[in-house]
XYZ file of C-alpha atoms in Angstrom:
682
model
C -15.310 0.500 21.104
C -13.141 3.301 19.839
C -15.077 5.972 17.590
C -14.201 9.152 15.916
C -16.914 11.806 16.475
C -17.683 15.295 15.393
C -16.446 17.760 17.875
C -18.923 19.600 20.090
C -17.053 22.904 19.910
C -16.451 25.498 17.388
C -13.217 25.781 15.047
C -10.029 27.002 16.387
C -7.868 27.773 12.092
C 11.793 23.972 -15.414
C 14.535 23.306 -16.714
C 16.483 20.188 -17.258
C 19.128 18.766 -15.161
C 22.707 18.260 -15.788
C 22.350 14.724 -16.841
C 24.387 14.073 -20.022
C 23.146 12.110 -22.961
C 24.190 8.655 -23.441
C 25.763 9.448 -26.713
C 25.738 13.096 -27.894
C 27.401 14.705 -24.955
C 30.196 12.301 -24.971
C 33.506 12.779 -26.682
C 35.258 9.932 -28.475
C 37.647 9.558 -25.718
C 34.828 8.918 -23.254
C 35.106 12.277 -21.591
C 32.337 14.673 -20.904
C 33.004 17.935 -22.524
C 32.443 21.029 -20.273
C 29.067 22.888 -20.227
C 29.322 26.322 -21.683
C 29.039 29.195 -19.078
C 25.465 30.140 -19.852
C 24.476 26.236 -19.484
C 26.148 25.853 -16.143
C 24.491 28.969 -14.794
C 21.251 27.381 -15.920
C 21.864 24.091 -14.338
C 22.803 25.740 -11.022
C 19.510 27.732 -11.067
C 17.474 24.640 -12.093
C 18.852 22.524 -9.069
C 18.518 25.574 -6.613
C 14.804 26.129 -7.586
C 14.237 22.220 -7.795
C 15.769 21.858 -4.258
C 13.595 24.523 -2.860
C 10.366 22.934 -4.265
C 11.419 19.715 -3.060
C 12.068 20.766 0.297
C 9.062 22.842 0.735
C 6.886 20.138 -0.610
C 8.482 17.694 2.044
C 7.645 20.237 4.960
C 4.298 20.830 3.478
C 3.612 17.277 3.799
C 4.758 16.838 7.198
C 2.273 19.733 8.403
C -0.532 18.066 6.396
C -0.212 14.807 7.899
C 0.206 16.433 11.475
C -2.867 18.588 11.201
C -4.888 15.690 10.097
C -3.818 13.772 13.018
C -4.590 16.617 15.326
C -8.160 17.253 13.562
C -9.010 13.716 13.686
C -8.194 13.117 17.471
C -8.035 16.330 18.902
C -4.826 15.222 20.183
C -3.769 18.591 21.986
C -6.898 18.483 23.979
C -7.659 14.943 25.267
C -6.162 13.289 28.387
C -2.979 11.440 28.288
C -4.525 8.199 28.790
C -6.485 8.801 25.780
C -3.374 9.939 23.802
C -1.947 6.541 24.630
C -4.802 4.516 23.881
C -4.832 6.068 20.155
C -1.697 4.206 19.717
C -3.475 0.955 18.932
C -2.176 -2.603 18.821
C 1.533 -2.924 18.305
C 1.884 0.763 17.932
C 1.271 1.078 21.562
C 3.737 -1.640 22.411
C 6.318 0.114 20.399
C 5.579 3.593 22.227
C 5.640 1.980 25.596
C 9.499 1.387 25.247
C 9.896 4.979 24.474
C 7.984 5.938 27.616
C 9.687 3.556 29.672
C 13.027 5.006 28.584
C 11.788 8.736 29.387
C 10.482 7.828 32.658
C 13.613 5.829 33.832
C 15.954 7.136 36.597
C 18.889 7.261 34.197
C 19.679 6.110 30.715
C 21.621 3.342 31.939
C 18.642 1.927 33.744
C 16.400 2.442 31.064
C 18.833 0.322 28.594
C 19.177 -2.315 31.458
C 15.308 -2.566 31.655
C 15.140 -3.191 27.925
C 17.891 -5.698 27.937
C 16.565 -7.562 30.658
C 12.845 -6.913 30.280
C 10.372 -9.326 32.615
C 7.162 -7.126 32.112
C 6.523 -7.809 28.406
C 5.998 -11.678 28.654
C 5.216 -12.869 31.963
C 7.574 -15.539 33.914
C 10.097 -14.857 31.013
C 12.900 -12.473 30.758
C 13.586 -11.369 27.288
C 16.013 -8.738 25.510
C 13.758 -6.109 23.885
C 16.570 -4.802 21.629
C 17.083 -8.255 20.301
C 13.441 -9.226 19.804
C 12.128 -5.915 18.439
C 13.096 -2.960 16.264
C 12.840 -0.426 18.651
C 16.384 1.331 18.575
C 14.577 4.345 17.120
C 12.669 4.787 20.369
C 15.882 4.372 22.343
C 17.578 7.058 20.273
C 14.769 9.305 20.523
C 14.427 8.972 24.162
C 17.931 9.685 24.818
C 17.908 12.725 22.455
C 14.719 14.077 24.411
C 16.465 13.581 27.441
C 19.916 15.404 26.688
C 18.100 18.250 24.816
C 16.943 21.390 26.700
C 13.132 20.916 25.384
C 11.318 19.445 28.365
C 9.975 22.529 29.468
C 8.673 23.318 25.955
C 7.605 19.974 24.302
C 5.917 16.970 26.025
C 7.700 13.607 25.175
C 4.511 12.259 23.236
C 4.746 15.518 20.889
C 8.625 14.969 20.405
C 7.798 11.514 19.239
C 5.031 12.199 16.806
C 6.696 15.220 15.357
C 9.670 13.254 14.409
C 7.462 10.788 12.561
C 5.789 13.546 10.898
C 9.236 15.025 9.978
C 10.222 11.900 8.417
C 7.506 12.257 6.067
C 9.233 15.295 4.692
C 12.398 13.061 4.238
C 10.175 10.548 2.425
C 8.618 13.007 0.046
C 11.791 14.769 -0.800
C 13.318 11.251 -1.558
C 10.714 10.467 -3.897
C 10.824 13.889 -5.507
C 14.512 13.382 -6.243
C 14.158 9.810 -7.489
C 11.803 11.103 -10.042
C 14.111 14.040 -10.794
C 17.120 11.892 -11.442
C 15.021 9.313 -13.779
C 13.585 12.233 -16.045
C 16.204 14.932 -15.873
C 13.695 17.370 -14.678
C 12.523 18.583 -11.417
C 8.792 18.980 -12.739
C 8.729 15.254 -12.552
C 9.558 15.386 -8.813
C 6.969 17.981 -8.306
C 4.400 15.563 -9.983
C 5.573 12.752 -7.996
C 5.067 14.481 -4.802
C 1.612 15.749 -5.573
C 0.323 12.224 -6.428
C 1.772 11.068 -3.369
C -0.136 13.641 -1.319
C -3.337 13.434 -3.257
C -3.223 9.521 -2.958
C -2.578 9.538 0.641
C -5.091 6.949 1.458
C -3.126 4.563 -0.570
C 0.483 5.810 -0.130
C 0.725 6.155 3.675
C -1.050 5.669 6.988
C 1.219 7.625 9.083
C -1.554 9.739 10.583
C -3.272 7.116 12.424
C -0.717 4.479 12.911
C 2.377 6.543 13.983
C 4.632 4.236 15.572
C 4.211 1.356 13.248
C 7.715 0.107 12.079
C 6.912 0.859 8.318
C 6.497 4.673 9.140
C 10.149 4.678 10.368
C 11.501 2.518 7.752
C 9.980 3.561 4.435
C 11.500 6.991 4.385
C 15.018 5.613 4.520
C 14.077 2.879 2.075
C 12.969 5.833 -0.411
C 16.308 7.569 0.278
C 18.110 4.217 -0.643
C 16.417 3.789 -3.859
C 17.024 7.549 -4.750
C 20.735 6.798 -3.921
C 20.756 3.619 -6.137
C 19.190 5.569 -8.901
C 21.886 8.104 -8.769
C 24.561 5.266 -8.717
C 23.378 3.729 -11.607
C 23.879 6.705 -13.806
C 26.612 6.725 -16.286
C 29.942 8.763 -15.991
C 30.068 9.248 -12.310
C 33.453 10.438 -11.051
C 35.125 8.048 -8.478
C 34.599 10.535 -5.326
C 30.820 10.676 -6.376
C 30.473 6.981 -6.570
C 32.080 6.366 -3.188
C 29.738 9.219 -1.494
C 26.819 7.496 -3.051
C 27.790 4.065 -1.963
C 28.015 5.338 1.389
C 24.692 7.013 1.303
C 23.253 3.876 0.226
C 25.055 1.897 3.068
C 23.435 4.415 5.790
C 19.989 4.291 4.161
C 20.065 0.499 4.034
C 21.275 0.133 7.489
C 18.575 2.656 8.950
C 15.966 0.723 6.998
C 17.076 -2.500 8.335
C 17.163 -1.190 11.829
C 13.857 0.292 11.936
C 11.481 -2.581 10.592
C 11.469 -6.392 11.234
C 10.503 -7.251 7.492
C 13.601 -5.352 6.285
C 14.984 -8.677 4.940
C 11.825 -9.650 2.679
C 11.928 -6.044 1.138
C 15.711 -6.273 0.408
C 15.357 -9.830 -0.999
C 12.754 -8.363 -3.550
C 15.453 -5.616 -4.332
C 18.226 -8.322 -4.609
C 16.223 -10.241 -7.001
C 15.479 -7.040 -9.149
C 19.260 -6.503 -9.173
C 20.101 -10.050 -10.134
C 17.505 -10.183 -12.904
C 18.921 -7.094 -14.590
C 22.442 -8.131 -14.285
C 21.617 -11.471 -15.940
C 20.287 -9.291 -18.901
C 23.205 -7.077 -18.982
C 21.278 -4.141 -18.100
C 23.376 -3.214 -15.247
C 27.039 -2.658 -14.491
C 28.234 -5.953 -12.739
C 30.589 -4.082 -10.223
C 27.919 -1.747 -9.152
C 25.405 -4.764 -8.486
C 28.196 -6.448 -6.579
C 28.616 -3.487 -4.228
C 24.879 -3.405 -3.680
C 25.077 -6.904 -2.739
C 27.817 -6.276 -0.437
C 26.073 -3.247 1.367
C 22.925 -5.226 1.640
C 24.796 -8.118 3.404
C 26.797 -5.516 5.638
C 23.917 -3.434 6.639
C 21.922 -6.412 7.745
C 24.861 -8.081 9.626
C 25.352 -4.822 11.418
C 21.798 -4.758 12.519
C 22.320 -8.461 13.561
C 25.183 -7.476 15.811
C 22.961 -4.617 17.428
C 20.129 -7.002 17.872
C 22.720 -9.315 19.877
C 23.015 -11.735 16.871
C 19.205 -12.273 16.431
C 18.916 -15.680 14.611
C 16.123 -14.523 12.202
C 18.440 -12.091 10.607
C 21.213 -14.679 10.355
C 19.324 -17.097 8.637
C 17.540 -14.712 6.539
C 16.380 -15.416 2.704
C 18.209 -12.425 1.949
C 21.802 -13.575 3.143
C 20.716 -17.007 1.735
C 20.393 -15.329 -1.702
C 23.309 -13.049 -1.663
C 25.829 -15.470 -0.140
C 24.891 -18.871 -1.256
C 22.005 -21.334 -0.956
C 24.234 -24.091 0.138
C 25.834 -22.046 3.069
C 22.576 -20.613 4.057
C 21.163 -24.036 4.510
C 23.980 -25.095 6.557
C 23.608 -22.029 8.926
C 19.827 -22.483 9.036
C 20.310 -26.153 10.208
C 22.889 -24.889 12.863
C 20.568 -22.093 14.122
C 17.473 -24.361 14.156
C 15.503 -21.213 12.914
C 11.834 -21.151 13.782
C 11.052 -17.346 14.404
C 9.671 -16.687 10.844
C 8.307 -20.236 9.956
C 4.760 -18.812 10.390
C 5.414 -16.550 7.376
C 6.101 -19.529 5.287
C 3.158 -21.328 6.492
C 0.984 -18.313 5.747
C 2.621 -17.961 2.126
C 1.817 -21.726 1.489
C -1.507 -21.471 2.536
C -2.132 -18.283 0.775
C -1.233 -19.326 -2.594
C -3.142 -22.508 -2.575
C -0.343 -24.940 -1.622
C -2.780 -27.134 0.565
C -5.251 -25.990 3.257
C -4.123 -25.703 6.777
C -5.500 -25.763 10.501
C -2.357 -23.946 11.692
C -3.761 -21.171 14.076
C -0.974 -18.522 13.273
C -1.454 -19.052 9.653
C -5.079 -18.639 9.669
C -4.731 -15.633 11.909
C -2.892 -13.861 9.059
C -5.265 -15.236 6.335
C -8.330 -14.019 7.900
C -6.917 -10.342 8.307
C -7.949 -7.938 5.587
C -4.409 -6.485 5.700
C -2.888 -9.710 4.426
C -5.502 -10.386 1.732
C -5.382 -9.525 -1.848
C -5.306 -5.868 -2.600
C -8.970 -4.578 -3.095
C -10.131 -3.521 -6.637
C -11.457 -0.252 -5.158
C -7.728 0.869 -4.789
C -7.330 1.186 -8.389
C -10.406 3.425 -8.852
C -8.857 5.730 -6.164
C -5.588 5.825 -7.839
C -7.450 6.200 -11.181
C -9.324 9.363 -9.954
C -5.722 11.254 -9.942
C -4.761 9.859 -13.329
C -2.043 8.056 -11.638
C -3.067 4.375 -12.509
C -3.745 5.185 -16.100
C -0.402 6.967 -16.777
C 1.470 4.302 -14.602
C -0.187 1.495 -16.542
C 0.824 3.274 -20.066
C 4.526 3.980 -18.964
C 4.750 0.519 -17.552
C 3.483 -1.112 -20.668
C 5.711 0.993 -22.966
C 8.862 0.490 -21.023
C 8.180 -3.230 -20.543
C 7.952 -3.824 -24.223
C 10.961 -1.677 -24.879
C 12.860 -3.650 -22.199
C 12.005 -7.031 -23.548
C 13.309 -5.849 -26.984
C 16.494 -4.825 -25.391
C 17.058 -7.663 -23.280
C 16.404 -9.984 -26.337
C 19.252 -7.927 -28.008
C 21.690 -8.210 -25.105
C 21.183 -11.987 -24.790
C 21.321 -12.517 -28.432
C 24.566 -10.850 -28.597
C 24.122 -9.547 -32.374
C 26.193 -7.055 -33.810
C 24.254 -6.297 -36.943
C 24.399 -2.534 -37.981
C 20.789 -2.435 -38.740
C 19.615 -4.089 -35.676
C 21.574 -1.431 -33.671
C 20.083 1.512 -35.489
C 16.646 -0.027 -34.826
C 17.686 -0.337 -31.231
C 18.263 3.266 -30.914
C 14.681 3.963 -30.691
C 14.465 2.298 -27.337
C 17.566 3.884 -25.821
C 15.565 4.747 -22.466
C 15.527 1.202 -21.416
C 19.256 1.003 -21.799
C 19.683 3.378 -18.993
C 20.448 1.518 -15.869
C 18.548 3.673 -13.529
C 15.238 3.446 -15.561
C 15.697 -0.409 -16.025
C 15.959 -0.810 -12.296
C 12.936 1.402 -11.587
C 11.033 -0.692 -13.940
C 11.879 -4.140 -12.293
C 11.539 -2.637 -8.967
C 8.021 -1.588 -9.598
C 7.131 -4.611 -11.180
C 8.314 -6.863 -8.277
C 6.903 -4.728 -5.610
C 3.747 -4.419 -7.447
C 3.334 -8.327 -7.442
C 3.812 -8.086 -3.718
C 1.235 -5.353 -3.064
C -1.250 -7.344 -5.160
C -0.728 -10.455 -3.170
C -0.650 -8.590 0.176
C -2.644 -5.419 0.731
C -0.462 -4.394 3.798
C 2.768 -4.030 1.624
C 0.848 -1.800 -0.961
C 2.694 1.112 0.377
C 5.852 -0.035 -0.893
C 4.370 -0.114 -4.325
C 1.948 2.986 -4.546
C 4.654 5.374 -3.511
C 6.982 4.254 -6.303
C 4.150 4.116 -8.434
C 4.085 8.119 -8.185
C 7.752 8.272 -9.041
C 7.436 5.842 -11.991
C 4.426 7.592 -13.629
C 5.838 11.041 -13.186
C 9.229 9.840 -14.596
C 7.489 8.390 -17.821
C 5.370 11.544 -18.189
C 8.396 13.975 -18.123
C 10.976 11.722 -19.831
C 12.385 12.958 -23.170
C 13.386 9.405 -24.107
C 9.751 8.124 -23.448
C 8.166 10.843 -25.494
C 10.926 10.520 -28.128
C 10.050 6.851 -28.487
C 6.281 7.420 -28.559
C 6.695 10.107 -31.284
C 9.160 7.980 -33.223
C 6.669 5.165 -33.380
C 3.929 7.699 -34.656
C 6.345 9.173 -37.172
C 5.824 12.689 -35.601
C 9.023 13.054 -33.966
C 10.953 16.501 -33.736
C 13.332 17.647 -31.064
C 10.934 20.870 -30.465
C 7.659 18.861 -30.437
C 9.217 16.393 -27.863
C 10.359 19.447 -25.291
C 6.859 20.900 -25.826
C 5.071 17.654 -24.964
C 7.498 16.940 -22.341
C 6.673 19.961 -20.239
C 3.041 20.648 -21.330
C 1.575 17.360 -20.305
C 2.793 17.103 -16.842
C 1.792 20.788 -16.245
C -1.676 19.969 -17.513
C -1.708 17.037 -15.261
C -0.579 18.901 -12.273
C -3.577 21.621 -13.014
C -5.916 18.885 -13.203
C -5.074 17.531 -9.958
C -5.030 20.911 -8.416
C -8.478 21.810 -9.530
C -10.121 18.588 -8.758
C -8.557 17.831 -5.334
C -7.382 21.198 -3.804
C -11.142 21.738 -2.571
C -11.463 18.263 -1.083
C -8.163 18.777 0.748
C -9.240 22.112 2.084
C -12.503 20.546 3.432
C -10.487 17.715 4.956
C -8.336 20.028 6.947
C -11.184 22.103 8.147
C -13.161 18.902 9.398
C -12.715 18.631 13.403
C -13.375 15.622 15.120
C -12.151 13.947 18.511
C -11.159 10.640 20.032
C -13.926 8.963 21.942
C -13.290 5.473 23.658
C -14.762 6.074 27.164
C -14.756 2.101 27.810
C -11.192 1.540 27.257
C -10.345 4.679 29.195
C -12.323 3.423 32.112
C -10.752 0.201 32.026
C -7.202 1.467 32.151
C -8.141 3.819 34.839
C -9.426 0.944 37.059
C -6.415 -1.061 36.260
C -4.038 1.745 37.614
C -6.132 2.380 40.448
C -7.049 -1.235 41.673
C -4.411 -3.504 40.941
C -1.012 -3.938 42.227
C 2.023 -2.829 40.029
C 3.389 -6.376 39.793
C -0.061 -7.997 38.553
C 0.064 -9.945 35.454
C -2.638 -9.464 32.838
C -3.873 -11.824 30.081
C -6.147 -10.902 27.065
C -5.964 -10.250 23.373
C -2.772 -8.894 21.892
C -4.030 -5.765 20.774
C -5.568 -4.713 24.132
C -2.544 -5.905 26.194
C -0.268 -3.448 24.193
C -2.447 -0.647 25.588
C -2.467 -2.253 28.978
C 1.494 -1.977 29.089
C 1.570 1.541 27.763
C -1.075 2.971 30.030
C -0.634 0.988 33.390
C 2.876 -0.535 33.290
C 1.376 -3.752 34.136
C 3.150 -7.271 33.288
C 1.567 -8.926 30.163
C 1.448 -12.608 29.084
C 1.441 -11.914 25.465
C 1.665 -9.160 22.925
C 1.193 -8.146 19.117
C 5.009 -8.418 18.118
C 4.493 -11.842 16.637
C 8.046 -12.590 15.377
C 8.750 -15.451 18.113
C 7.538 -19.194 18.179
C 7.354 -19.207 21.924
C 5.254 -16.050 21.926
C 2.877 -17.440 19.105
C 2.348 -20.680 20.993
C 1.822 -18.793 24.162
C -0.697 -16.690 22.445
C -2.714 -19.638 21.074
C -2.996 -20.834 24.592
C -4.110 -17.834 26.127
C -6.828 -17.310 23.440
C -8.288 -20.395 24.673
C -10.316 -18.020 26.867
C -12.327 -17.645 23.620
C -12.507 -21.319 22.989
C -14.868 -24.260 24.073
C -12.698 -25.220 27.113
C -13.326 -26.353 30.616
C -12.979 -23.695 33.360
C -10.401 -25.629 35.090
C -8.316 -26.030 31.811
C -8.570 -22.437 31.164
C -7.447 -21.541 34.663
C -4.438 -24.105 34.547
C -3.294 -22.422 31.180
C -3.473 -18.974 32.585
C -1.713 -19.756 35.870
C 1.132 -21.436 33.932
C 1.871 -18.026 32.758
C 1.451 -16.336 36.100
C -1.816 -14.533 35.158
C -3.448 -12.715 38.110
C -6.204 -10.935 35.931
C -7.885 -12.018 32.498
C -9.523 -9.426 30.173
C -12.313 -10.666 28.272
C -13.762 -8.758 25.268
C -17.307 -8.786 23.645
C -16.065 -7.731 20.399
C -14.079 -10.939 20.230
C -16.475 -13.362 21.995
C -19.360 -12.245 19.764
C -17.197 -11.148 16.988
C -19.311 -10.204 13.817
C -16.519 -8.505 11.790
C -15.133 -11.544 10.072
C -17.385 -14.047 8.390
C -17.688 -17.673 9.751
C -14.432 -19.568 9.480
C -12.353 -16.376 10.153
C -13.724 -15.363 13.476
C -11.027 -15.969 16.241
C -13.335 -18.401 17.923
C -13.426 -20.457 14.665
C -9.818 -20.480 14.171
C -9.400 -21.841 17.813
C -12.177 -24.383 17.501
C -10.745 -25.802 14.242
C -7.206 -25.834 15.641
C -8.675 -27.571 18.667
C -10.485 -30.171 16.427
C -13.934 -28.821 17.488
C -16.861 -27.960 15.206
C -17.648 -24.161 14.431
C -20.626 -22.425 15.678
C -23.464 -21.400 13.381
C -24.943 -22.422 10.380
C -22.683 -23.630 7.756
C -20.547 -26.962 6.978
C -17.739 -28.480 9.151
C -14.964 -30.721 8.120
C -15.878 -34.495 8.652
C -13.140 -35.074 11.430
C -14.184 -32.144 13.497
C -15.952 -33.313 16.612
C -18.449 -31.203 18.946
C -16.753 -30.079 22.256
C -17.510 -31.414 25.646
C -17.752 -27.851 26.957
C -19.336 -24.539 26.163
C -17.546 -21.485 24.872
C -15.576 -20.154 27.973
C -16.042 -16.453 27.244
C -19.899 -17.040 27.280
C -20.225 -19.408 30.005
C -18.215 -17.619 32.579
C -20.595 -14.647 32.466
C -23.289 -16.954 34.136
C -21.554 -16.990 37.524
C -21.777 -20.877 37.835
C -19.923 -22.525 40.527
C -17.549 -24.507 38.447
C -16.346 -21.166 37.116
C -16.603 -18.898 40.146
C -14.343 -21.282 41.886
C -11.566 -20.261 39.725
C -12.573 -16.555 38.667
C -14.052 -13.692 40.336
C -15.397 -10.764 38.229
C -13.904 -7.523 39.637
C -14.780 -5.142 36.696
C -17.063 -4.676 33.823
C -18.457 -2.282 31.477
C -20.277 -2.429 28.005
C -17.107 -3.680 26.377
C -14.898 -5.428 28.835
C -15.032 -8.099 31.775
C -12.066 -8.406 34.113
C -11.651 -11.556 36.278
C -9.257 -12.340 39.128
C -7.836 -15.648 39.071
C -7.941 -17.893 42.202
C -4.393 -18.968 43.230
C -5.228 -22.301 44.705
C -3.036 -25.105 43.586
């Protein structure tokens, strides 16, 4: 098993933005009066300083996560096989295609190998560019090949530095979004600081580098920043066109880099729809955003060779029409994402299920409810407390404004009363509110999606703390409002918060940066080296999805299954391969494995004798229930489950009984892995 151990060697080393007021800065004819010379100069200075701070914080974040990654694994000192093993599960699978493109004789041959791939799934040729979101690996490998950097930078460093560099884009986008909402770059500074100090809950890039979300979320943040700018009033036509272009590019890149893009954009589309119905957003701009979503997704669909999962996505169904979408889904006979709906149905209590795929998700911590200790960590930086306060305040105000909009009242007194709630009339603030509520609900229900919420939580809380309108509203409710008092509080409270964060967390960050550890997984290294030295290049390996991704990356051998689970055929194949951990006869298991062309099967003690999950969620339990067999251990079983006629395969095969040795020959073993060669008799 992989561990991270201590190294045994010594250490190596404000001003407001030019955002016009909704009322006071607008002439009766609707035109914006020109700024006085001094004000214009001040705005330029503010934007310059704010921009420099944004870029500096983005670069510092990149250096920070890169340093943590190096310190945690000693990445610069470990062997190449250890570096590759450190890309766990699906991360290793994605990186293997980058490595494959780098090692190809030419770019054309590399692309041909991806389009006609017969090593990722044995006895089956698949199009990797259609099935998986790996265009970023293709682009990066081509860039590495054509740039004159091969002598100075190893391919793996070019890859990970690109991902760490995207963190700079991510932080800058969050910074700009908060700045646009509040009108001061101090808000962006606070948002970036919260993002960094809450790193455990805002990103996991330093230990899951190739994960699709680490590519996609920076582009999503850029898209949200551009939408925030688009929803401001008094934009010039040229500004609006450039912003729409930026939104389209960011939407396209986000969609291209993550297979779950359609579900994220569906939530975004719902937010736009809600606000449009409540008359809180300009209808024309909402229409453009719908068109951009559809256009971006369809362009990705073309690049992914008309991937049916995209064509029949709920996003297109929602944005075009439910009726047309139903016709499309029937024509295409969509099954790629049916496991997601089975999972959601079981997760929210709409009936128990014995479906193996759904239970596989339900039993993973990442797909469970958001743990309560998340809120205690977020509260330690004051983020959650301030977020909750701002959320409550703006939600109440938004409900009042929505009621006014829907009632259509023209009473003068009511209008005057609503002036106190001007903040929620701003479309960008209204969008940010609904955005954080919807993605918050997603995060609460599914822990893996919390990174979409927590990053925007930083933006939303900092915006509320630095917003003139929010403090004006609070002070008016307390009958303490004056313009000067509002400005003082607007800047003093964020500065005090920043000082608190700095004094409390700076020592911890320094300690974290000085802690040196190293990657240590000798059993997996031994396994990979044995495979490369003792098996033919054409050998086909069966085993767990997570391990096989590493086998492909480190050895280039052919797999029977892998962790990219977005294909019905693969899910069924994986369930069959996993019978090695079920109660099946040796003849049955041998027949199943040989049907997929398997030459070697790898058994893992950590799965066969799993203790990480409780009874009912262990992989062997899921297989037993799916096969109609009773589960092992103390506890109840459902009445219709029956004892199996055979013992558990992964345990019994180690006894070298004749009924097993006639089908399987042990060729390698260590403390963690057991490799068996399959007999090829008919």
